Tab-separated table of C-alpha atoms in Angstrom:
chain	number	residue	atom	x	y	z
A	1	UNK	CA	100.228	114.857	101.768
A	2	UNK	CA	99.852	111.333	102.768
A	3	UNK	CA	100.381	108.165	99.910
A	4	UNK	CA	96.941	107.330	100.457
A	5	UNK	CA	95.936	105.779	96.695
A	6	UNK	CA	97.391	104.627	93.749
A	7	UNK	CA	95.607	107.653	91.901
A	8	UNK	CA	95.474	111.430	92.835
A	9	UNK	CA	92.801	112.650	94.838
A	10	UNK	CA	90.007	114.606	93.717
A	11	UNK	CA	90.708	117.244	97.014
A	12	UNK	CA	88.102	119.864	95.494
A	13	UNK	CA	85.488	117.081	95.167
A	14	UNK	CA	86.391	115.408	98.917
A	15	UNK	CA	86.049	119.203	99.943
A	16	UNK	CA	82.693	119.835	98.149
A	17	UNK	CA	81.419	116.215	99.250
A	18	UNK	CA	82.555	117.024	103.148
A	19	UNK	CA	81.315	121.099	103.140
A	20	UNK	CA	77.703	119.146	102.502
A	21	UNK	CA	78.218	116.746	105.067
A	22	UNK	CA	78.784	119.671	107.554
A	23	UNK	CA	76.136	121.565	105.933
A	24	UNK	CA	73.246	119.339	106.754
A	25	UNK	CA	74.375	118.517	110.092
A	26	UNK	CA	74.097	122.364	110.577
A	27	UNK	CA	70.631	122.544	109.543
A	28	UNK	CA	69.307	119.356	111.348
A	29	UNK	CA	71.279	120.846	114.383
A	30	UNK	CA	69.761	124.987	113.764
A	31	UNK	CA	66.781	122.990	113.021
A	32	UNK	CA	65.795	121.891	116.285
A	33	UNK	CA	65.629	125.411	118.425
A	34	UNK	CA	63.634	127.244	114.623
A	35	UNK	CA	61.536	123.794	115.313
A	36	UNK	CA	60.704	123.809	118.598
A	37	UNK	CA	57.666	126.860	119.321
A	38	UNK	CA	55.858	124.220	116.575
A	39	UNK	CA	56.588	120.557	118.096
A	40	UNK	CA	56.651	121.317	122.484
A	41	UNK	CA	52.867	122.634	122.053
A	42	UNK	CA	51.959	120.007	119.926
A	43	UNK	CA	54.028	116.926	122.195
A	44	UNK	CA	53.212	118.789	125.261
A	45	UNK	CA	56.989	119.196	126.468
A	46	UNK	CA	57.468	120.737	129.505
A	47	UNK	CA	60.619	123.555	129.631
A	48	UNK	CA	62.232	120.918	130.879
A	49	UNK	CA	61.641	118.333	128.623
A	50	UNK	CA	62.687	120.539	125.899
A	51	UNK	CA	66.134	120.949	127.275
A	52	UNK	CA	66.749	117.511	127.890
A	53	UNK	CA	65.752	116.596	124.279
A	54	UNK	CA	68.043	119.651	122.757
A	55	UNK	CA	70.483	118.432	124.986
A	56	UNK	CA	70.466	114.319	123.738
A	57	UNK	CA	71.884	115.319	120.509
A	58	UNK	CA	75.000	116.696	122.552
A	59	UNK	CA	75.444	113.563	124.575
A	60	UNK	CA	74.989	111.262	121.170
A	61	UNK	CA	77.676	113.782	119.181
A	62	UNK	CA	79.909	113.273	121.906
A	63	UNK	CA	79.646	109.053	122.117
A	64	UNK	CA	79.595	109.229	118.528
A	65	UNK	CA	82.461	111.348	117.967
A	66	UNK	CA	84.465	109.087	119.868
A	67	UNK	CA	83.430	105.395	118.486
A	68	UNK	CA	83.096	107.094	114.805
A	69	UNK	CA	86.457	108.155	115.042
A	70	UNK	CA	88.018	104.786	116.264
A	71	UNK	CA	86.309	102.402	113.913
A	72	UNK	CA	87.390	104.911	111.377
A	73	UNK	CA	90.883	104.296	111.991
A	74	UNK	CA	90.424	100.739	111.462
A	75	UNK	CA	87.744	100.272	108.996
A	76	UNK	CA	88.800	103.221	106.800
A	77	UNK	CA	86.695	106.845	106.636
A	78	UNK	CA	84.828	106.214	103.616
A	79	UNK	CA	82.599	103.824	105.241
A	80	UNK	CA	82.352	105.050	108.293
A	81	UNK	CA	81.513	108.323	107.595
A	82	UNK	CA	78.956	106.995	105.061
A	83	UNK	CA	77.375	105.199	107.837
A	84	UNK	CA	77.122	107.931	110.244
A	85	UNK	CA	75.731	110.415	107.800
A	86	UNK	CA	73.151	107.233	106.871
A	87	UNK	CA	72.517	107.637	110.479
A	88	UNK	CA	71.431	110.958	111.042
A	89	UNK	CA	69.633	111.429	108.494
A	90	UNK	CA	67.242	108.221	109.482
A	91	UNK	CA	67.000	109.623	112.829
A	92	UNK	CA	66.384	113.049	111.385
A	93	UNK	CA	63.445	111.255	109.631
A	94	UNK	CA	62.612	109.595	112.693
A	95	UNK	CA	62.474	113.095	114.689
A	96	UNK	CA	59.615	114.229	111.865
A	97	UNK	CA	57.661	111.051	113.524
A	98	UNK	CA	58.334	111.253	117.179
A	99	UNK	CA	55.113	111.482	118.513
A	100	UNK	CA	56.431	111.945	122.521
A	101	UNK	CA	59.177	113.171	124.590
A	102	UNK	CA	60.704	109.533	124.640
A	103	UNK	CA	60.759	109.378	121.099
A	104	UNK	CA	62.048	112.742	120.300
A	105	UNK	CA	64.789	112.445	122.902
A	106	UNK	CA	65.888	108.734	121.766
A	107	UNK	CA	65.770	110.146	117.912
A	108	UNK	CA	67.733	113.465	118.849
A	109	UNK	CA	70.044	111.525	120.476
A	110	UNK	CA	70.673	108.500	117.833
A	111	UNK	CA	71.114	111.576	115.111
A	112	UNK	CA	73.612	112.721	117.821
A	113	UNK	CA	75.720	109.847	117.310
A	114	UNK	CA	75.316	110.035	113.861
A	115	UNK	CA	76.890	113.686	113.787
A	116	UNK	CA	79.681	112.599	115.932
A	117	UNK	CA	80.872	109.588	113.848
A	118	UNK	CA	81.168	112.212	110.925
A	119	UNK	CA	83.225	114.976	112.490
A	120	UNK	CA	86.061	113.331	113.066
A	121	UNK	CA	86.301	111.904	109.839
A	122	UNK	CA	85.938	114.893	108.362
A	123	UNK	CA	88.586	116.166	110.197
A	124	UNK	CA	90.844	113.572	109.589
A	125	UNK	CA	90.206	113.544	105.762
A	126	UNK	CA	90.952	117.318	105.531
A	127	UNK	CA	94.672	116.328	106.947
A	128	UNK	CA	94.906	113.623	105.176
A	129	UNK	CA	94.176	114.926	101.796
A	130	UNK	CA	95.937	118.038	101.986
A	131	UNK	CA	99.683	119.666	101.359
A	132	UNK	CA	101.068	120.905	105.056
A	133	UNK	CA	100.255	124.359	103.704
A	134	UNK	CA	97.117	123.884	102.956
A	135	UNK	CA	95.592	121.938	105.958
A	136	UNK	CA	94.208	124.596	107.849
A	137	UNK	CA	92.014	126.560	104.683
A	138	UNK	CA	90.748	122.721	103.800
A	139	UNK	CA	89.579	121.808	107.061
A	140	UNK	CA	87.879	125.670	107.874
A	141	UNK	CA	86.727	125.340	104.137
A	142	UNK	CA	84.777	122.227	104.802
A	143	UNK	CA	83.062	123.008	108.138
A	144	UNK	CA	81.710	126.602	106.943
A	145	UNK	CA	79.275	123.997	105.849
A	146	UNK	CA	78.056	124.493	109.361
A	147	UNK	CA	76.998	127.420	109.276
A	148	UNK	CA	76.217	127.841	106.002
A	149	UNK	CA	73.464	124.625	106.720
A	150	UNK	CA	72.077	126.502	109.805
A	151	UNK	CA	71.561	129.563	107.983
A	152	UNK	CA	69.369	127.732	105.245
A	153	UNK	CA	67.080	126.397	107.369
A	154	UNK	CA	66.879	129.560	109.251
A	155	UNK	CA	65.515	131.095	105.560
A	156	UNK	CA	63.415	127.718	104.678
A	157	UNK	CA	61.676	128.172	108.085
A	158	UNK	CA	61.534	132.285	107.396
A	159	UNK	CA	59.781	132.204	103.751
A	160	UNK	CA	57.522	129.558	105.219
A	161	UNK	CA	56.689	130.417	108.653
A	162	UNK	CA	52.796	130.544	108.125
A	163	UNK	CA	52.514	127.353	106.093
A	164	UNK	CA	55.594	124.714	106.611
A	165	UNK	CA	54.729	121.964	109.462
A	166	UNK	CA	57.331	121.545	111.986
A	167	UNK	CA	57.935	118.119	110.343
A	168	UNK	CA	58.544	118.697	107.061
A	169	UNK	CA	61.814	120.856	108.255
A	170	UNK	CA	63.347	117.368	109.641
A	171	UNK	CA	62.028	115.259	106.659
A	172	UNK	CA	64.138	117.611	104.573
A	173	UNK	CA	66.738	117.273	106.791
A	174	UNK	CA	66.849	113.630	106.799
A	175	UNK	CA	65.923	113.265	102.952
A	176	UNK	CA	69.219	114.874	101.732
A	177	UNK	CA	71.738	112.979	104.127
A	178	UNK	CA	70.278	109.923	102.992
A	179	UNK	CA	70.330	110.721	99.001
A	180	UNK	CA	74.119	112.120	99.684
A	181	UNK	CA	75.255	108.601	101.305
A	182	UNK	CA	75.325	106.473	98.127
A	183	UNK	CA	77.581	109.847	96.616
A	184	UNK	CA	80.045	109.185	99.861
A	185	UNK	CA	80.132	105.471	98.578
A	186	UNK	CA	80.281	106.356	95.142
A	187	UNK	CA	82.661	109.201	94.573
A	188	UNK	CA	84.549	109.919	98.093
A	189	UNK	CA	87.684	108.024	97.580
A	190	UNK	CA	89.364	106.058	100.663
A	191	UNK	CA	92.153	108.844	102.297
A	192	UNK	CA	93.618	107.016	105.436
A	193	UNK	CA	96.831	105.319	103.708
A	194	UNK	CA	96.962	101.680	103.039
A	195	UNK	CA	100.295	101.453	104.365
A	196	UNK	CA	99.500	102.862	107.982
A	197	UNK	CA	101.127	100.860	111.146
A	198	UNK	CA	98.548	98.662	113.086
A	199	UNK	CA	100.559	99.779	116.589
A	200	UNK	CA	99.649	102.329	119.016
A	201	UNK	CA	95.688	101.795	117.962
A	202	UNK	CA	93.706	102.082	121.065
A	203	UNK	CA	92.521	105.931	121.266
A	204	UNK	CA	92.822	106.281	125.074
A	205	UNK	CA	96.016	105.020	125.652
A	206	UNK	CA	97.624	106.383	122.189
A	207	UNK	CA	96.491	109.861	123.099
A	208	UNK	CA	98.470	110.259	126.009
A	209	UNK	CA	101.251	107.356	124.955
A	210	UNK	CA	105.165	108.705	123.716
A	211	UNK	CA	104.977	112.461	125.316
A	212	UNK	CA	101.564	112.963	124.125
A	213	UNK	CA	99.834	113.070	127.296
A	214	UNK	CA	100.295	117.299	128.263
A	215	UNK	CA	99.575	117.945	124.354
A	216	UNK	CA	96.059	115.843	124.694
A	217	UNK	CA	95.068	117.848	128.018
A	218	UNK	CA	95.742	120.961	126.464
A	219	UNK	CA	93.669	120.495	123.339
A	220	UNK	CA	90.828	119.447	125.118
A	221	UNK	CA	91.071	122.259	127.121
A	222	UNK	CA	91.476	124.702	124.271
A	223	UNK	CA	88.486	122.550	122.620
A	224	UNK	CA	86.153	122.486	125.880
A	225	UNK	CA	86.481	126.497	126.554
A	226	UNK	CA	86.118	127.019	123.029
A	227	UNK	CA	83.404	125.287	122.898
A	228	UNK	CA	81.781	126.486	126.452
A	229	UNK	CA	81.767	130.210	125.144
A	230	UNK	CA	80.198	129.719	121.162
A	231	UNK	CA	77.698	127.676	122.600
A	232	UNK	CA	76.750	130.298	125.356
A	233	UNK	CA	76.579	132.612	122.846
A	234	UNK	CA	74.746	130.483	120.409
A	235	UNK	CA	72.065	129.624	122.885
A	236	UNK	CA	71.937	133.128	124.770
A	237	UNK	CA	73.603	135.891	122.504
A	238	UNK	CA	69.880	137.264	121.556
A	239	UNK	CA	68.055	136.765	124.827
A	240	UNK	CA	71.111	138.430	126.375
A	241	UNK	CA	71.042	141.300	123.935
A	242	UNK	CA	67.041	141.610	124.776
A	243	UNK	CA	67.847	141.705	128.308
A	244	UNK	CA	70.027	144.672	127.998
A	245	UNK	CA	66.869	146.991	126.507
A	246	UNK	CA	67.057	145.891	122.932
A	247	UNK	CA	63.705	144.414	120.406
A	248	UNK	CA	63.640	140.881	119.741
A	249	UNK	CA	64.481	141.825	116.723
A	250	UNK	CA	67.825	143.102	117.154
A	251	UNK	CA	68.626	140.125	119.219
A	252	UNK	CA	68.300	138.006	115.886
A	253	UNK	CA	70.174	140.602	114.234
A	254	UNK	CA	72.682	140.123	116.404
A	255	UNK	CA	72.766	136.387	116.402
A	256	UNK	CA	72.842	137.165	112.664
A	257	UNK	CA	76.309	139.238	112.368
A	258	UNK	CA	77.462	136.324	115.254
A	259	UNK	CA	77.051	133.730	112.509
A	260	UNK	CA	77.795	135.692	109.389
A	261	UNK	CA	81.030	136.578	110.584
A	262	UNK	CA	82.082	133.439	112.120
A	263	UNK	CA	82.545	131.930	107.553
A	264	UNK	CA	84.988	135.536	107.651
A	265	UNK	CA	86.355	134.101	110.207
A	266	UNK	CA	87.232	130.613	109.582
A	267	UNK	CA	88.406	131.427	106.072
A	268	UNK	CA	90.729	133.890	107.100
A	269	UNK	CA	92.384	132.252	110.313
A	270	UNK	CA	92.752	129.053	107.976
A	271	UNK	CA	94.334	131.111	105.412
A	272	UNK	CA	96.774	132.988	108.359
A	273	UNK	CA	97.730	129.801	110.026
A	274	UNK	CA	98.796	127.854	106.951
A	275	UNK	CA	100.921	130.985	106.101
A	276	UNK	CA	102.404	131.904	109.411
A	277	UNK	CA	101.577	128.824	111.427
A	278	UNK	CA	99.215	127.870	114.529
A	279	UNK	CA	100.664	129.798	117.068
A	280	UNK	CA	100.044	133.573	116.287
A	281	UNK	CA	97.171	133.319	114.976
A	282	UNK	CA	95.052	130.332	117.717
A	283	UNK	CA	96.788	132.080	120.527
A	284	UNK	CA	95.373	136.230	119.271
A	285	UNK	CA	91.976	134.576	118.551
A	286	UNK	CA	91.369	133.760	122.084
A	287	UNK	CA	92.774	137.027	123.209
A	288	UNK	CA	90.478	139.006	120.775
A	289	UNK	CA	87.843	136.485	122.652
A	290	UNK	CA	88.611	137.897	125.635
A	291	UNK	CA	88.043	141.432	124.015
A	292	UNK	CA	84.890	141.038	122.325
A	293	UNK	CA	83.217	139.980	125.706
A	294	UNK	CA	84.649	143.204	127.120
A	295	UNK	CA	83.390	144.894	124.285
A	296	UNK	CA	79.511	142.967	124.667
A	297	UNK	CA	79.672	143.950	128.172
A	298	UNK	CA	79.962	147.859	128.069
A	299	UNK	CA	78.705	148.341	124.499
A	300	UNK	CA	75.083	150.588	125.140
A	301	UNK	CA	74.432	151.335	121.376
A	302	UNK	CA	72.937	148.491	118.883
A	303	UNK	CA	75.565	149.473	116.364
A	304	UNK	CA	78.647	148.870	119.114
A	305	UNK	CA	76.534	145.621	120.093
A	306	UNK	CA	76.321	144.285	116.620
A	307	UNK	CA	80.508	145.063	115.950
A	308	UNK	CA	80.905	142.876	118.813
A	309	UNK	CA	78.903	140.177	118.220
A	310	UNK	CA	80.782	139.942	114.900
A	311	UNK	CA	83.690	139.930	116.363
A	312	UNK	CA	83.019	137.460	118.880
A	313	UNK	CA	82.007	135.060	115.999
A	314	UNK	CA	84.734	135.707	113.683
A	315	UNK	CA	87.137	134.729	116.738
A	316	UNK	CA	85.351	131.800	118.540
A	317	UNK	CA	83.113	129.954	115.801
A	318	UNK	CA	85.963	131.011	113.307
A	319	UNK	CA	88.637	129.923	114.833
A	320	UNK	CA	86.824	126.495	116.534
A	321	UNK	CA	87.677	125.066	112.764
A	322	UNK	CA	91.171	126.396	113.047
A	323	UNK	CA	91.202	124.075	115.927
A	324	UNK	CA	89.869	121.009	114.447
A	325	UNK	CA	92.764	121.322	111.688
A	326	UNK	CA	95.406	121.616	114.564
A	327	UNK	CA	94.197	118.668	116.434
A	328	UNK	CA	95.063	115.892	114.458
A	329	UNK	CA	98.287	117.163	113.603
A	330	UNK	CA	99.423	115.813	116.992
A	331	UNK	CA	98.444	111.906	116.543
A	332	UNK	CA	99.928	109.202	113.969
A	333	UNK	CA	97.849	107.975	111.395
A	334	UNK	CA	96.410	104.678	113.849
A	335	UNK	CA	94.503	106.936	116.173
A	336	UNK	CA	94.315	110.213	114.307
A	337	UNK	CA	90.270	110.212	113.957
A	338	UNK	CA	90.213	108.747	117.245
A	339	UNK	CA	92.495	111.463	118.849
A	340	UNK	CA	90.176	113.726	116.929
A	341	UNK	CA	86.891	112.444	117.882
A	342	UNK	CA	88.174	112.209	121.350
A	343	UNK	CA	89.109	115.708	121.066
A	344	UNK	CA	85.383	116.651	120.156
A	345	UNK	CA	83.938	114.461	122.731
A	346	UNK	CA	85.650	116.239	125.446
A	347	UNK	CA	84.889	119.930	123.927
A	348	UNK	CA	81.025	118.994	124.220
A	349	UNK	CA	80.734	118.455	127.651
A	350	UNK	CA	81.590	122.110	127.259
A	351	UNK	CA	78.717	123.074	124.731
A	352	UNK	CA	76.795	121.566	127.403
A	353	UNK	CA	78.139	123.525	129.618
A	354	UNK	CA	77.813	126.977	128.451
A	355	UNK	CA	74.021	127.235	128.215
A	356	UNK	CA	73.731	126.016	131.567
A	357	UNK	CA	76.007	128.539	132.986
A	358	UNK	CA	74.710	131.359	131.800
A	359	UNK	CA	71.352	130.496	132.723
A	360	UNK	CA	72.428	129.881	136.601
A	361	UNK	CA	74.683	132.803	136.393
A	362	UNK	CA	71.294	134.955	135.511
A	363	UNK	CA	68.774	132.896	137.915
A	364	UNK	CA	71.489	134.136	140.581
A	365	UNK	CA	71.181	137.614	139.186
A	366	UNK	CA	73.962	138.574	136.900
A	367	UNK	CA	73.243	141.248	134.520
A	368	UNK	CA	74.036	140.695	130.678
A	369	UNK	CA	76.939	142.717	131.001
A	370	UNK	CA	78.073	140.247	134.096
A	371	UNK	CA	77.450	137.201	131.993
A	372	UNK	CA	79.666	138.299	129.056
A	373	UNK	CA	82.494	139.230	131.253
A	374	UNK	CA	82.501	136.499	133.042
A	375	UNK	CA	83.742	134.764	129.533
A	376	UNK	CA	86.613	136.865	129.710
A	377	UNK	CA	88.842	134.530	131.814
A	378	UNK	CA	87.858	131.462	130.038
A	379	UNK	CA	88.844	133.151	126.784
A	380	UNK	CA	92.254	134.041	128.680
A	381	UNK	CA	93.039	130.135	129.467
A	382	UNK	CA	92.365	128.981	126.098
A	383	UNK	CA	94.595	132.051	124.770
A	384	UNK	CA	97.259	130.380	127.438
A	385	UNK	CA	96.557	126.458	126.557
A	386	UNK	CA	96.697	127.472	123.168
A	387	UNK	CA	100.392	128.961	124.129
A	388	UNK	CA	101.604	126.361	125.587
A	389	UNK	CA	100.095	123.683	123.106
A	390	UNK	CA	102.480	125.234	120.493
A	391	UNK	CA	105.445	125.074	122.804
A	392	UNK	CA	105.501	122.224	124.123
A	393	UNK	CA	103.307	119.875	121.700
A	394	UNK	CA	105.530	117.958	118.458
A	395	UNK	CA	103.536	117.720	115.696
A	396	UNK	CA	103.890	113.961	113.769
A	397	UNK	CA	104.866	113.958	110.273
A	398	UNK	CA	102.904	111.564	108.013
């Protein structure tokens, strides 16, 4: 663990603090899509409109992933994480008010930035306050949050579907990340060490500086086709499973057993890799990727389609937080939020990109079954980038 204060760390408390942090980004971000059959009626938002609105928050995690994660390792995380999380939940508020596309889209997108500047510190703090052995259950620990927010707003908007305004969802939203910032300021202590080196500082020349460069490529390779195939899934999982001659309701269910079993997931791969290591376990998660697409395309009953979509989301939501714990192992202290927001920056251009492929590969006429198989060589890479991340990749030692 790194000499980061004079006194020991609270690590269950930092842990508790961050799974919240993740938590309510995961219900502002689950919030939008349960939102939306309320607000485009009401705002008049074309189709169109709508996507480029869901997809601002993408483009603001992605520049705020990567400027939250350099001031960070210069101003410290405990302020900069207490500003972004400030930040989205204003523009959460502000998203309740948006009266217009341009509104919505500028709020979405300034919450955006305010997600971004958290992750990486979150990701950084997990390393920073943890044994080696324990690095990989922290970090999956504290980004279940993620989940775990989406599915409460999922349940807030359930129980009060015929009654709750589509504004009240953000205003909660908003409310909490703004009574948890004087907490950050209050109880999170400061992790990055007050002894780290001032050299080697600027992200996007540290990242690929000393033999770095191949290690940086493949992570945000791993990170980007990680990425490309949970938000696919995400975004298309239960229209996909409708297309194939199932209810709308069995969709969600899917969606459901996709979620639920992406917590099993990240708790157990955490718990594997800090006993055996990163390699085994990153490198079999990608190739059981590869077979629950298989599986999704030729399953025919609900029960085999359900089994899958589990599996699916125990592999690739699971193991995406197995992936943020390996990622900073790789950079010094300096630039190790940067190297991790710039990580997370580059895997959301392919959250982008998943929705939009699947929905060209079905306006040129793929079937379901074609659109989950066509996964299955992405999944394959990532299993290979993953490979070769752990042979030829050094981690640094603190």
């Amino acid at each position: 663990m790194a000499d980061t204060a004079a006194k020991p760390i609270n690590a269950s408390l930092v842990v508790a603090i961050c799974f919240c942090i993740a938590a309510l980004e995961g219900y502002d971000i689950q919030a939008f899509g349960i939102a939306a059959p309320q607000f485009a009626p009401q705002l008049h938002l074309s189709p169109g409109q709508m996507g480029w609105a869901g997809s601002a928050t993408m483009l603001g995690l992605m520049l705020g992933a990567l400027g939250g994660g350099w001031f960070a390792d210069r101003a410290g995380r405990r302020p900069v994480l207490a500003v972004a999380v400030a930040a989205f939940g204003l523009f959460s508020v502000g998203t309740a008010f948006s009266n217009s596309f341009e509104t919505l889209t500028l709020s979405r997108l300034l919450t955006g930035v305010g997600f971004g500047g958290a992750m990486p510190n979150l990701i950084a703090i997990a390393t920073e306050i943890s044994p080696l052995n324990r690095r990989a259950a922290t970090t999956t620990s504290m980004f279940c949050g993620l989940p775990a927010g989406g599915s409460v707003v999922a349940l807030i908007a359930h129980q009060g579907q015929h009654m709750m305004d589509w504004r009240v969802i953000f205003l909660i939203g908003g409310a909490l990340p703004l009574l948890l910032t004087p907490v950050i300021l209050m109880l999170m202590p400061e992790t990055r060490p007050t002894h780290a080196p001032d050299a080697d500082r600027r992200v996007l020349a540290g990242v690929f500086a000393k033999g770095r460069a191949i290690p940086t490529l493949l992570i945000w390779v791993v990170f980007g086709l990680d990425l490309l195939v949970t938000y696919l899934l995400l975004n298309w999982l239960p229209t996909l499973v409708v297309a194939k001659g199932f209810s709308p309701a069995e969709g969600a269910t899917a969606s459901l057993w996709f979620n639920g079993f992406s917590i099993v997931g990240a708790l157990f791969l955490g718990w594997l890799a800090d006993r055996v290591g990163f390699r085994w376990p990153a490198t079999l998660m990608f190739l059981g990727l590869a077979g629950a697409m298989y599986g999704l395309a030729h399953a025919t009953g609900l029960s085999a389609i359900l089994a899958w979509a589990g599996a699916a989301g125990f592999v690739v939501v699971g193991g995406l937080y197995v992936l943020y714990a390996l990622a900073p192992i790789y950079y010094p202290i300096p630039i190790r939020a940067g190297g991790a927001g710039a990580a997370i920056a580059v895997g959301r251009l392919g959250s982008i990109a998943g929705p939009i492929l699947a929905g060209n590969l079905r306006t040129i006429g793929y079937s379901p079954d074609q659109v989950f198989a066509a996964m299955i060589p992405a999944a394959l890479v990532a299993a290979a980038a993953v490979w070769g991340l752990m042979t030829v990749g050094k981690p640094v030692e603190d």
